[in-house]
Short mmCIF file of C-alpha atoms in Angstrom, two decimals:
data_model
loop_
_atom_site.label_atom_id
_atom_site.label_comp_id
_atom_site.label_asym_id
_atom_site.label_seq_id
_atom_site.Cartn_x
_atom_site.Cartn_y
_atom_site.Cartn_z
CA UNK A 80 0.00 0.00 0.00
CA UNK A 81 1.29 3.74 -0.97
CA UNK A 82 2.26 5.98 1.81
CA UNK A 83 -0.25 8.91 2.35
CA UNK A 84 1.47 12.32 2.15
CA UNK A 85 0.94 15.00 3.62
CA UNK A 86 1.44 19.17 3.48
CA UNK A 87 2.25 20.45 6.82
CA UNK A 88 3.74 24.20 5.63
CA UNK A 89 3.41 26.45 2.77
CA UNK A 90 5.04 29.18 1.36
CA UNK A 91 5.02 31.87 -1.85
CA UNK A 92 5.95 35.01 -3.31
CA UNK A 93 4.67 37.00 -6.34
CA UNK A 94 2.99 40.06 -7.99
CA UNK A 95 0.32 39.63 -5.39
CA UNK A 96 2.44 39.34 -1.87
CA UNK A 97 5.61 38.44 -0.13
CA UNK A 98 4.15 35.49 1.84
CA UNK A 99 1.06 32.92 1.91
CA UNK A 100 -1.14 35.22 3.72
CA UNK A 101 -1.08 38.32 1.73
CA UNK A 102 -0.94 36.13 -1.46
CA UNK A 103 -4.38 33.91 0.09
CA UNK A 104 -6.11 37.33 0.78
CA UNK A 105 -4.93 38.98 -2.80
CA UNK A 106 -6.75 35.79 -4.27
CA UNK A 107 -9.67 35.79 -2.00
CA UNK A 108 -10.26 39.36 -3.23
CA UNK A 109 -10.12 38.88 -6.78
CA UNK A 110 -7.06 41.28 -6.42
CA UNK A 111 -4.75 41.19 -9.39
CA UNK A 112 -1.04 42.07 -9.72
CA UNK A 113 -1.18 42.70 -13.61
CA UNK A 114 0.45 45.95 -14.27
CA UNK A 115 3.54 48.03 -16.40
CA UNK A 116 6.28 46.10 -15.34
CA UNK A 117 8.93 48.55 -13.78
CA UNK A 118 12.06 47.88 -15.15
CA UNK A 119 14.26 50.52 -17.41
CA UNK A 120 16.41 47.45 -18.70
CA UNK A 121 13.17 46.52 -20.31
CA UNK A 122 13.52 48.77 -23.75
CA UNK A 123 12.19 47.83 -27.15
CA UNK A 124 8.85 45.57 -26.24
CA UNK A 125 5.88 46.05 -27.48
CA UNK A 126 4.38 44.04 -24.77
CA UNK A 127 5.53 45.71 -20.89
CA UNK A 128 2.93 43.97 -18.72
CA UNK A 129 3.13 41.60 -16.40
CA UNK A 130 2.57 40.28 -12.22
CA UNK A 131 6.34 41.81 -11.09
CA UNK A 132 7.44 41.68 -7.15
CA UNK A 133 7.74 45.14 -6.55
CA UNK A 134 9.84 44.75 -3.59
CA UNK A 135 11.27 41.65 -2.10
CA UNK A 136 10.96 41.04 2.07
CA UNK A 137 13.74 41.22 4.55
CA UNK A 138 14.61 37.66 4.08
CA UNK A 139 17.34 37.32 6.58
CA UNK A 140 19.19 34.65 3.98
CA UNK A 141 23.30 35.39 4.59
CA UNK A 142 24.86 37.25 1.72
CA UNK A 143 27.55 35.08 0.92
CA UNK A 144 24.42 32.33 -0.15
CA UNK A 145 22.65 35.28 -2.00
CA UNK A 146 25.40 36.43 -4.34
CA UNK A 147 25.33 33.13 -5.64
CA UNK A 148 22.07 32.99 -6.73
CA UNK A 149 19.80 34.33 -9.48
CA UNK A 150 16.79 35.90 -8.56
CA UNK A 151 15.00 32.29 -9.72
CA UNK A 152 16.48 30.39 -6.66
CA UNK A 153 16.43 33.54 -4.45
CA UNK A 154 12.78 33.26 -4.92
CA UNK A 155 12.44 29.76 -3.98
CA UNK A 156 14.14 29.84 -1.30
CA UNK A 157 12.36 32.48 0.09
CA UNK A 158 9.25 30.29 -0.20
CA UNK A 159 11.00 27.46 1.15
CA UNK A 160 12.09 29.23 4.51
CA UNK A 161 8.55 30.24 4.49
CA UNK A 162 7.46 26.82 4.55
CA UNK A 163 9.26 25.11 6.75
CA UNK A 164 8.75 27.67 9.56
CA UNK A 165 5.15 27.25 9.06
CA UNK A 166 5.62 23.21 9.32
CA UNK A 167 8.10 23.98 12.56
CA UNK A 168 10.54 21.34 11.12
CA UNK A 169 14.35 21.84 11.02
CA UNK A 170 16.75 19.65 10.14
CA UNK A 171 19.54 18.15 12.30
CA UNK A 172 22.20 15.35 12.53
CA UNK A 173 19.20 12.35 12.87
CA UNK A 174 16.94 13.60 10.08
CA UNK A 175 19.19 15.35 7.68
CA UNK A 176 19.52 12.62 4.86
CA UNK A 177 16.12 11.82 5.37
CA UNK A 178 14.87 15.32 4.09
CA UNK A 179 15.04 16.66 0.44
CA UNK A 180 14.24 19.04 -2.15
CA UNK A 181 12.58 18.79 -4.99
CA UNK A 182 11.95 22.57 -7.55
CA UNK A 183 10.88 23.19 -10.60
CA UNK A 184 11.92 25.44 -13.03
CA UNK A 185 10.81 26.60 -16.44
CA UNK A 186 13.29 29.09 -17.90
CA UNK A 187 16.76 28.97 -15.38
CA UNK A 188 18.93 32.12 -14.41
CA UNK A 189 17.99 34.28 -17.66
CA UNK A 190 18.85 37.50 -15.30
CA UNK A 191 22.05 36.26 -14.92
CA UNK A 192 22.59 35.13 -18.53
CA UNK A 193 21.81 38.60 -19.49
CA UNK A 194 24.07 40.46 -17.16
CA UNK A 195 26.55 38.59 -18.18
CA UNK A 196 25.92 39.20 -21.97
CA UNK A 197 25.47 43.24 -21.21
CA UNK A 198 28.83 43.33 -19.32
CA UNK A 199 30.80 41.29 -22.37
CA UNK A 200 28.98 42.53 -25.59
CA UNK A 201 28.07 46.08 -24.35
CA UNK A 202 30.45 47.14 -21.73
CA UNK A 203 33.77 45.73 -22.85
CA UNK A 204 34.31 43.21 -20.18
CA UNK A 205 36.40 40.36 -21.32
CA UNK A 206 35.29 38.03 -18.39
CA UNK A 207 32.19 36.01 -17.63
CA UNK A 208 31.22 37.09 -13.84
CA UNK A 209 32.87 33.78 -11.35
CA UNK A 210 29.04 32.39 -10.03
CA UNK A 211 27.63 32.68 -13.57
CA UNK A 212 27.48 28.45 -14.31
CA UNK A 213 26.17 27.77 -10.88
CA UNK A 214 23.71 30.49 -10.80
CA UNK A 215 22.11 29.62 -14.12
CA UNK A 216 21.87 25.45 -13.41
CA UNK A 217 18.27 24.57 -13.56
CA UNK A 218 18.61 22.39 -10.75
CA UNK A 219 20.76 25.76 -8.77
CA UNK A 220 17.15 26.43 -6.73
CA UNK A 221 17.21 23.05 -5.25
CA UNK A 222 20.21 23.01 -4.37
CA UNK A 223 20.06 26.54 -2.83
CA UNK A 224 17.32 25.42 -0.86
CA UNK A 225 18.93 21.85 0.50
CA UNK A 226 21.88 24.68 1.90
CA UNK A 227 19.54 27.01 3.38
CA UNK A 228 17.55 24.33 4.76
CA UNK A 229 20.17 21.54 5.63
CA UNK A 230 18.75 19.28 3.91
CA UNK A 231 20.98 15.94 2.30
CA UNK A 232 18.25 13.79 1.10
CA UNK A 233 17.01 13.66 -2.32
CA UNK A 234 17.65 16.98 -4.31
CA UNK A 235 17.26 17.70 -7.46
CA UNK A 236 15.65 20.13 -9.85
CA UNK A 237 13.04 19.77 -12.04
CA UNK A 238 12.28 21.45 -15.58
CA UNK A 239 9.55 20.88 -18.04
CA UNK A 240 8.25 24.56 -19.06
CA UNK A 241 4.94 25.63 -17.64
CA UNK A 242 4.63 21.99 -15.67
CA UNK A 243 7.92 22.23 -13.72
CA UNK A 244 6.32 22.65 -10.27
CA UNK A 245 3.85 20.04 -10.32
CA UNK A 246 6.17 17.85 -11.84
CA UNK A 247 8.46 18.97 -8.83
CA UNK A 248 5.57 18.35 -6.47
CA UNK A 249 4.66 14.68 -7.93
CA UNK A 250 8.68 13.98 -7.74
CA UNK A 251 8.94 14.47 -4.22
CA UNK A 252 5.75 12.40 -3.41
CA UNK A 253 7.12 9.30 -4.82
CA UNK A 254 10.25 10.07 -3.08
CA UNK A 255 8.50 9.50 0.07
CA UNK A 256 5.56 6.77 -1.47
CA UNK A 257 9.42 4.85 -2.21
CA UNK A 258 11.04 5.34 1.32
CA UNK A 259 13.62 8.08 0.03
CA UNK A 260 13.07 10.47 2.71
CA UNK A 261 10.49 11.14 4.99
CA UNK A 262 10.33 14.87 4.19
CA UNK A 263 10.42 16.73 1.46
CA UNK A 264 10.25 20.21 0.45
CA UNK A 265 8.83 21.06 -3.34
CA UNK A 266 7.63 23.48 -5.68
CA UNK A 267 8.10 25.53 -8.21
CA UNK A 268 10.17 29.05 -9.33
CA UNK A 269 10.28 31.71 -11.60
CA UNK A 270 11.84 34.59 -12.86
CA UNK A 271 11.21 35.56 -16.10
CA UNK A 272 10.62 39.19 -16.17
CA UNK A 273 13.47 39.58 -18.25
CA UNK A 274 14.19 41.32 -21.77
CA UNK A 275 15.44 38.23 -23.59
CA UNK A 276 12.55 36.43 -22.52
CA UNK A 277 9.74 38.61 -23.18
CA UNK A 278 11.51 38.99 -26.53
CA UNK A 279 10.54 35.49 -26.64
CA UNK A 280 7.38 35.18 -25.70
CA UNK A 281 6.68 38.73 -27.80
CA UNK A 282 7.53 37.04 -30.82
CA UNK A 283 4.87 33.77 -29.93
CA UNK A 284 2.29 36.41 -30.20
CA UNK A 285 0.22 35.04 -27.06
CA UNK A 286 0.91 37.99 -24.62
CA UNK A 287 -2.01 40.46 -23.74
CA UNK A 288 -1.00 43.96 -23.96
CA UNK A 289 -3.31 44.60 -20.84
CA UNK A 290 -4.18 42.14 -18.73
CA UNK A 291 -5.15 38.07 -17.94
CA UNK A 292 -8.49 37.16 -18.84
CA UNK A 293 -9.21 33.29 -18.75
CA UNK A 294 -12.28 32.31 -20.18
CA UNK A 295 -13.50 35.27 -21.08
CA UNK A 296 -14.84 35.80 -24.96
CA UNK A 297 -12.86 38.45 -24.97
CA UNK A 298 -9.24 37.69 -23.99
CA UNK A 299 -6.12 38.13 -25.77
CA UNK A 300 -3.73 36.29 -24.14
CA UNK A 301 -1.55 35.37 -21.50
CA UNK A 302 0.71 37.67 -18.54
CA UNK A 303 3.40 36.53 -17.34
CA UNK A 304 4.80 37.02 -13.62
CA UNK A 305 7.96 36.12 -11.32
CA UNK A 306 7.22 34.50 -7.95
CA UNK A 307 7.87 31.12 -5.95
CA UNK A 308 5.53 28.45 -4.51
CA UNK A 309 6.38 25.69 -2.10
CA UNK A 310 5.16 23.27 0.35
CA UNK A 311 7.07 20.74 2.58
CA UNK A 312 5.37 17.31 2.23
CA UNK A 313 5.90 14.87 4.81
CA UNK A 314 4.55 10.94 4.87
CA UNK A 315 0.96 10.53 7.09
CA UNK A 316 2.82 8.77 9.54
CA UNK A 317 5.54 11.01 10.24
CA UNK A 318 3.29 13.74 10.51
CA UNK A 319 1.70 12.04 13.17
CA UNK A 320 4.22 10.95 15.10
CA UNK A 321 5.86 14.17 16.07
CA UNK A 322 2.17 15.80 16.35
CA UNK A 323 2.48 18.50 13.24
CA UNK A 324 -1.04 20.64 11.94
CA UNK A 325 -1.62 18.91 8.40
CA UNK A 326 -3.25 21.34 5.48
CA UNK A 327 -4.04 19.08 3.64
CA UNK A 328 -3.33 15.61 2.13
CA UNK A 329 -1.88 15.44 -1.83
CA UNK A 330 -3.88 12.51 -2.50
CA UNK A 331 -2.55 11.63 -6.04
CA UNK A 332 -0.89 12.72 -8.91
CA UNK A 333 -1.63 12.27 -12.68
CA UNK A 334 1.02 12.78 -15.65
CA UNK A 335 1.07 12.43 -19.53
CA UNK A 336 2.19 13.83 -22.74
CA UNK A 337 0.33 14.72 -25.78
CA UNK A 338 3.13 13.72 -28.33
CA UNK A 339 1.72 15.99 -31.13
CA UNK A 340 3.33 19.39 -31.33
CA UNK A 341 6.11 21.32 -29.27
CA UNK A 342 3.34 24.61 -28.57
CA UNK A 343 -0.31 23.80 -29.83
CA UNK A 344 -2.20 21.49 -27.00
CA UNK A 345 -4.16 18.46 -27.64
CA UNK A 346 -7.80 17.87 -25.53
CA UNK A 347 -6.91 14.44 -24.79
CA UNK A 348 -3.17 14.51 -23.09
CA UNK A 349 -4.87 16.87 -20.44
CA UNK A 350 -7.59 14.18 -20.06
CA UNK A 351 -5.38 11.62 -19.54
CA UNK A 352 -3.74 13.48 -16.79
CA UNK A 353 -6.95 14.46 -15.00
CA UNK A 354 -8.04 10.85 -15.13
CA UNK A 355 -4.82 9.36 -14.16
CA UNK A 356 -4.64 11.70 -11.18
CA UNK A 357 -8.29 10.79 -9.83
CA UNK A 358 -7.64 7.07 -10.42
CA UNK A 359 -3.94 7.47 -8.18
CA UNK A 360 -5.75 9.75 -5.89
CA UNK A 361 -8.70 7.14 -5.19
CA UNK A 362 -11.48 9.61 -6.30
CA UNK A 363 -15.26 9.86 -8.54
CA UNK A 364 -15.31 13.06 -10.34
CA UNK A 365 -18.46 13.59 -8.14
CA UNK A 366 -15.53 13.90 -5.08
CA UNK A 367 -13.67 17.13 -6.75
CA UNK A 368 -15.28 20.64 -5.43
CA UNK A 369 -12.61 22.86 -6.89
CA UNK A 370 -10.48 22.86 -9.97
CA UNK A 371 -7.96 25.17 -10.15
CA UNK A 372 -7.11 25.54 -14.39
CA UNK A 373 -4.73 25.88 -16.60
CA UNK A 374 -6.62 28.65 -17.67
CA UNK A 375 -3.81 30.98 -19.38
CA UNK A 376 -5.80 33.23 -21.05
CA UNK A 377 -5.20 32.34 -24.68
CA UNK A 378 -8.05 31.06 -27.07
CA UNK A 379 -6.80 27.69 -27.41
CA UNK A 380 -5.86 26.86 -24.47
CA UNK A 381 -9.11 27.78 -22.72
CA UNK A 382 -11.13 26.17 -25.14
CA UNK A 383 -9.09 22.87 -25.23
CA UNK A 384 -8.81 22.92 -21.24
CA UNK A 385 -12.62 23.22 -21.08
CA UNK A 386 -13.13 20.37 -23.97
CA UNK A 387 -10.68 18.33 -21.30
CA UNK A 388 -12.92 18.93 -18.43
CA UNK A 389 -15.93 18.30 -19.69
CA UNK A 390 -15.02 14.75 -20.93
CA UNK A 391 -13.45 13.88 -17.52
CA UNK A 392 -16.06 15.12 -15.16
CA UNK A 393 -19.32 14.40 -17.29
CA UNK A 394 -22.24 15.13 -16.04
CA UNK A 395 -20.48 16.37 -12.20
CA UNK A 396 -18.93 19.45 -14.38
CA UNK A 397 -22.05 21.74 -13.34
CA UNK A 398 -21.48 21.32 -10.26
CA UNK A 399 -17.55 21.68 -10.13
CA UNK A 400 -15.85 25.14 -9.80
CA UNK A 401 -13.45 25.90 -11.66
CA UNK A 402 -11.00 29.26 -11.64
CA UNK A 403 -7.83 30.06 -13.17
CA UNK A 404 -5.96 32.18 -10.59
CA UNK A 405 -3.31 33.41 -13.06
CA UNK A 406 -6.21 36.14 -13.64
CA UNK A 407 -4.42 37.65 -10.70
CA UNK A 408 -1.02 36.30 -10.25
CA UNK A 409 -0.40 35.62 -13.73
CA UNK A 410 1.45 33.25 -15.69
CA UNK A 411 4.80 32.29 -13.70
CA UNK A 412 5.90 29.48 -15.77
CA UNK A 413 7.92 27.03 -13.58
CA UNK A 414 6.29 28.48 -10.47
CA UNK A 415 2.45 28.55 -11.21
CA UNK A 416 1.89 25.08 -9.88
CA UNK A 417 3.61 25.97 -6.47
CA UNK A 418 1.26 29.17 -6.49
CA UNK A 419 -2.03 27.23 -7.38
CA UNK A 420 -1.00 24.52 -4.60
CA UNK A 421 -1.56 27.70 -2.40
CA UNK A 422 -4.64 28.34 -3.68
CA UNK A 423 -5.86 25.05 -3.56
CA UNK A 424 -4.38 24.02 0.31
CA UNK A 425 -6.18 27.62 1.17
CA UNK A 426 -9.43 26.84 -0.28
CA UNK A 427 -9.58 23.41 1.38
CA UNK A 428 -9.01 25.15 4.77
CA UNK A 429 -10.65 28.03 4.77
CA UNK A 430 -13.99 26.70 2.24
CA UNK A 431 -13.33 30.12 0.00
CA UNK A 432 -12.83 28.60 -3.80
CA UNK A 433 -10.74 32.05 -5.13
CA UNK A 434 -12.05 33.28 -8.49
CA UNK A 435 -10.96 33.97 -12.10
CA UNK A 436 -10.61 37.83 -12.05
CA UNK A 437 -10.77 40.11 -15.13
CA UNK A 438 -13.75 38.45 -16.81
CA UNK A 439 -15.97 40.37 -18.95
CA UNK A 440 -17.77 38.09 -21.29
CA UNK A 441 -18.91 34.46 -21.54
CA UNK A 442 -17.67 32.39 -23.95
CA UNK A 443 -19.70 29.57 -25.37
CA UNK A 444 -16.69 27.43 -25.80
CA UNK A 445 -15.78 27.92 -22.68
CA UNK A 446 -18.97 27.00 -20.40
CA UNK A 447 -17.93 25.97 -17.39
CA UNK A 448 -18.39 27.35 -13.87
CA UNK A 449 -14.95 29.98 -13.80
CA UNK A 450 -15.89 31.98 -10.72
CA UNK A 451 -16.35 35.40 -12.03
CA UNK A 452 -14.55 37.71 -10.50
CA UNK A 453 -15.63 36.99 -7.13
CA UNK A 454 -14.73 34.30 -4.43
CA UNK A 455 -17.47 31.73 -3.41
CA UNK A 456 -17.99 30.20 -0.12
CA UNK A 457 -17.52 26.49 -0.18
CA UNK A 458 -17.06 23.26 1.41
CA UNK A 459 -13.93 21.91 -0.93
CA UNK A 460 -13.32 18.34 -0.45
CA UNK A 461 -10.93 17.60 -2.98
CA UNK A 462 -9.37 19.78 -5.85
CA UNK A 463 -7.30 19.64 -9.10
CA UNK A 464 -4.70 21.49 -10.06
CA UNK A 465 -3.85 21.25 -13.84
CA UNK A 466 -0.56 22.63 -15.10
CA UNK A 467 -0.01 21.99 -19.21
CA UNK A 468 3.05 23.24 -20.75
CA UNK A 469 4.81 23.82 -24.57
CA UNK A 470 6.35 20.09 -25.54
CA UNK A 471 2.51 18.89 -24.62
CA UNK A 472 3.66 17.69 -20.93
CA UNK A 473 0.80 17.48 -18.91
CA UNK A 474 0.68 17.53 -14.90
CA UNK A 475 -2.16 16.92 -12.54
CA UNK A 476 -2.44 17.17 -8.60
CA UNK A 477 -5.15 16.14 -6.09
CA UNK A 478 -5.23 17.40 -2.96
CA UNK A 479 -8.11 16.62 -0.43
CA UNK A 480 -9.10 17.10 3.04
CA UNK A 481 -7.72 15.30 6.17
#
């Protein structure tokens, strides 16, 4: 029989706060972060909107850790600390190889990768600044974490575009469900706010010049933000024994690929994952309350996500609600999973499912319950979060009362 695990701390920053609780009540309020994005670096972009971190928090991390890290693992380990104070764990010489790390990232250490590029091309330098390699590793955030932490269990970083965190999250569950550690911290980070980047995205043509509006008839695309979400998961029994408050259980995990094209989605890889998560989660459609989208904003997406829904849930899907919280914290790539795990834990506990801000207009194709614009009160059981990224990797969570 699988181990049960467990979430027994949570923590996040983004566009919307600098730690769960202002981030919970920015969602609860329908609050979003989408705004001009404040950075002079950012010159020639047609598109200069986004969720940005205005100001980061007195984190208290020692400088010599924090000049060797781009603003990605900064981020997470932010979160991290964040996290484990809330599940009042710390690690010492009888548990330290039995804790890990497990983060995801989408698109590693591009701040650094541009500084460095400014200070060679542009200003003459003829030397590559001495942390550059380890800051830009996708799996630096991890391991950045594991030293803040002191953790020496399983650590590793995890990258698959826009799935990263829940493929972080569903990493670090098996490593318990196996016997690899007892406790592990996961998640996902971001920081993409970035010229190069946006360049990127720019050219894909899928950015909104104003603001995130999933579902609506009437959107134009997708935001994107910076930020970090994480949780430290723990097995049932270890939980137990040393008398910790559990948020909530992650009852099961679903993953799959669509195999059909590096950026346009298929409806059925997302079904797959849904299903495959309710069948390793133990649940009926009829047990999900809350499902926390995809829900980016762009036409196909939405429409193909809904499509997706509708076949797994069936006849339940009136009676499921549904929101796509990058409305307010937008799309953070690597890190949106580890934000909608927030949103999800907080909904279970507190019976508020948040909504999908920034809608105007029903769309036809898109007929499902979103939660316009304003939080409901409700008794949330179980809930989904979906997480589908470019290369057609698909990544579904359950997470359910305890």
């Amino acid at each position: 029989m699988l181990k049960r695990v467990v979430i027994t701390g949570i923590g996040g920053i983004c566009g919307l706060g600098n730690d769960v609780p202002a981030i919970w009540d920015a969602m609860r309020s329908g609050r979003s972060a989408i705004g001009p994005i404040d950075n002079p670096s950012l010159h020639d972009l047609k598109v200069k909107v986004g969720s940005e971190i205005k100001t980061l928090p007195d984190h208290g991390i020692d400088r010599k850790q924090v000049v060797s890290m781009d603003r990605f693992s900064l981020l997470a380990v932010i979160a991290a600390r964040e996290a484990m104070q809330q599940s009042g764990l710390t690690a010492h010489a009888d548990n330290t190889y039995r804790m890990g790390a497990v983060v995801g990232v989408g698109v590693a250490g591009f701040e650094t990768i541009e500084e460095n590029y400014r200070a060679i091309l542009i200003e003459g330098r003829n030397r590559a600044a001495i942390f550059t390699v380890p800051k830009v590793m996708p799996g630096a955030a991890a391991g950045q974490v594991s030293m803040s932490l002191g953790l020496r269990g399983p650590v590793f970083g995890v990258t698959s575009a826009c799935s990263s965190a829940n493929h972080a999250i569903a990493s670090a569950v098996d490593q318990i469900r196996l016997g690899r550690a007892d406790v592990m911290v996961a998640g996902g980070t971001e920081a993409p706010l970035v010229w190069g980047v946006l360049k990127g995205w720019e050219a894909l043509r899928v950015l909104s010049p104003d603001t995130c509006r999933p579902f609506s008839a009437d959107r134009q695309g997708l935001s994107l933000g910076e930020g970090a979400g994480m949780a430290v998961l723990e097995s049932y029994d270890h939980a137990m024994a040393r008398g910790a408050t559990i948020l909530a259980e992650i009852a099961g995990a679903g993953l799959s690929a669509d195999a059909s094209d590096i950026v346009a989605p298929t409806v059925e890889g997302p079904e797959a994952a849904m299903r495959f998560c309710l069948v390793d989660a133990g649940l009926n459609p009829e047990d999900v309350d809350y499902l926390n989208a995809h829900g980016t904003g762009t036409k196909a997406n939405d429409q193909i996500e809904t499509a997706a829904i509708k076949r797994v849930f069936g006849e339940h899907v009136g009676a499921l609600s549904v929101s796509s919280t990058k409305s307010m914290h937008a799309h953070c790539l690597g890190a949106s999973g580890g934000l909608e795990m927030i949103a999800c834990v907080m909904a279970i506990r507190d019976g508020i499912v948040p909504p999908t801000a920034n809608f105007r207009e029903p769309d036809p194709e898109c007929d499902l319950d979103v939660t316009p614009n304003t939080a409901r009160e409700r008794k949330v059981r179980a809930a989904l979060s979906n997480s589908f990224a470019f290369g057609g990797t698909n990544a579904v969570l359950a997470f359910k009362a305890i």
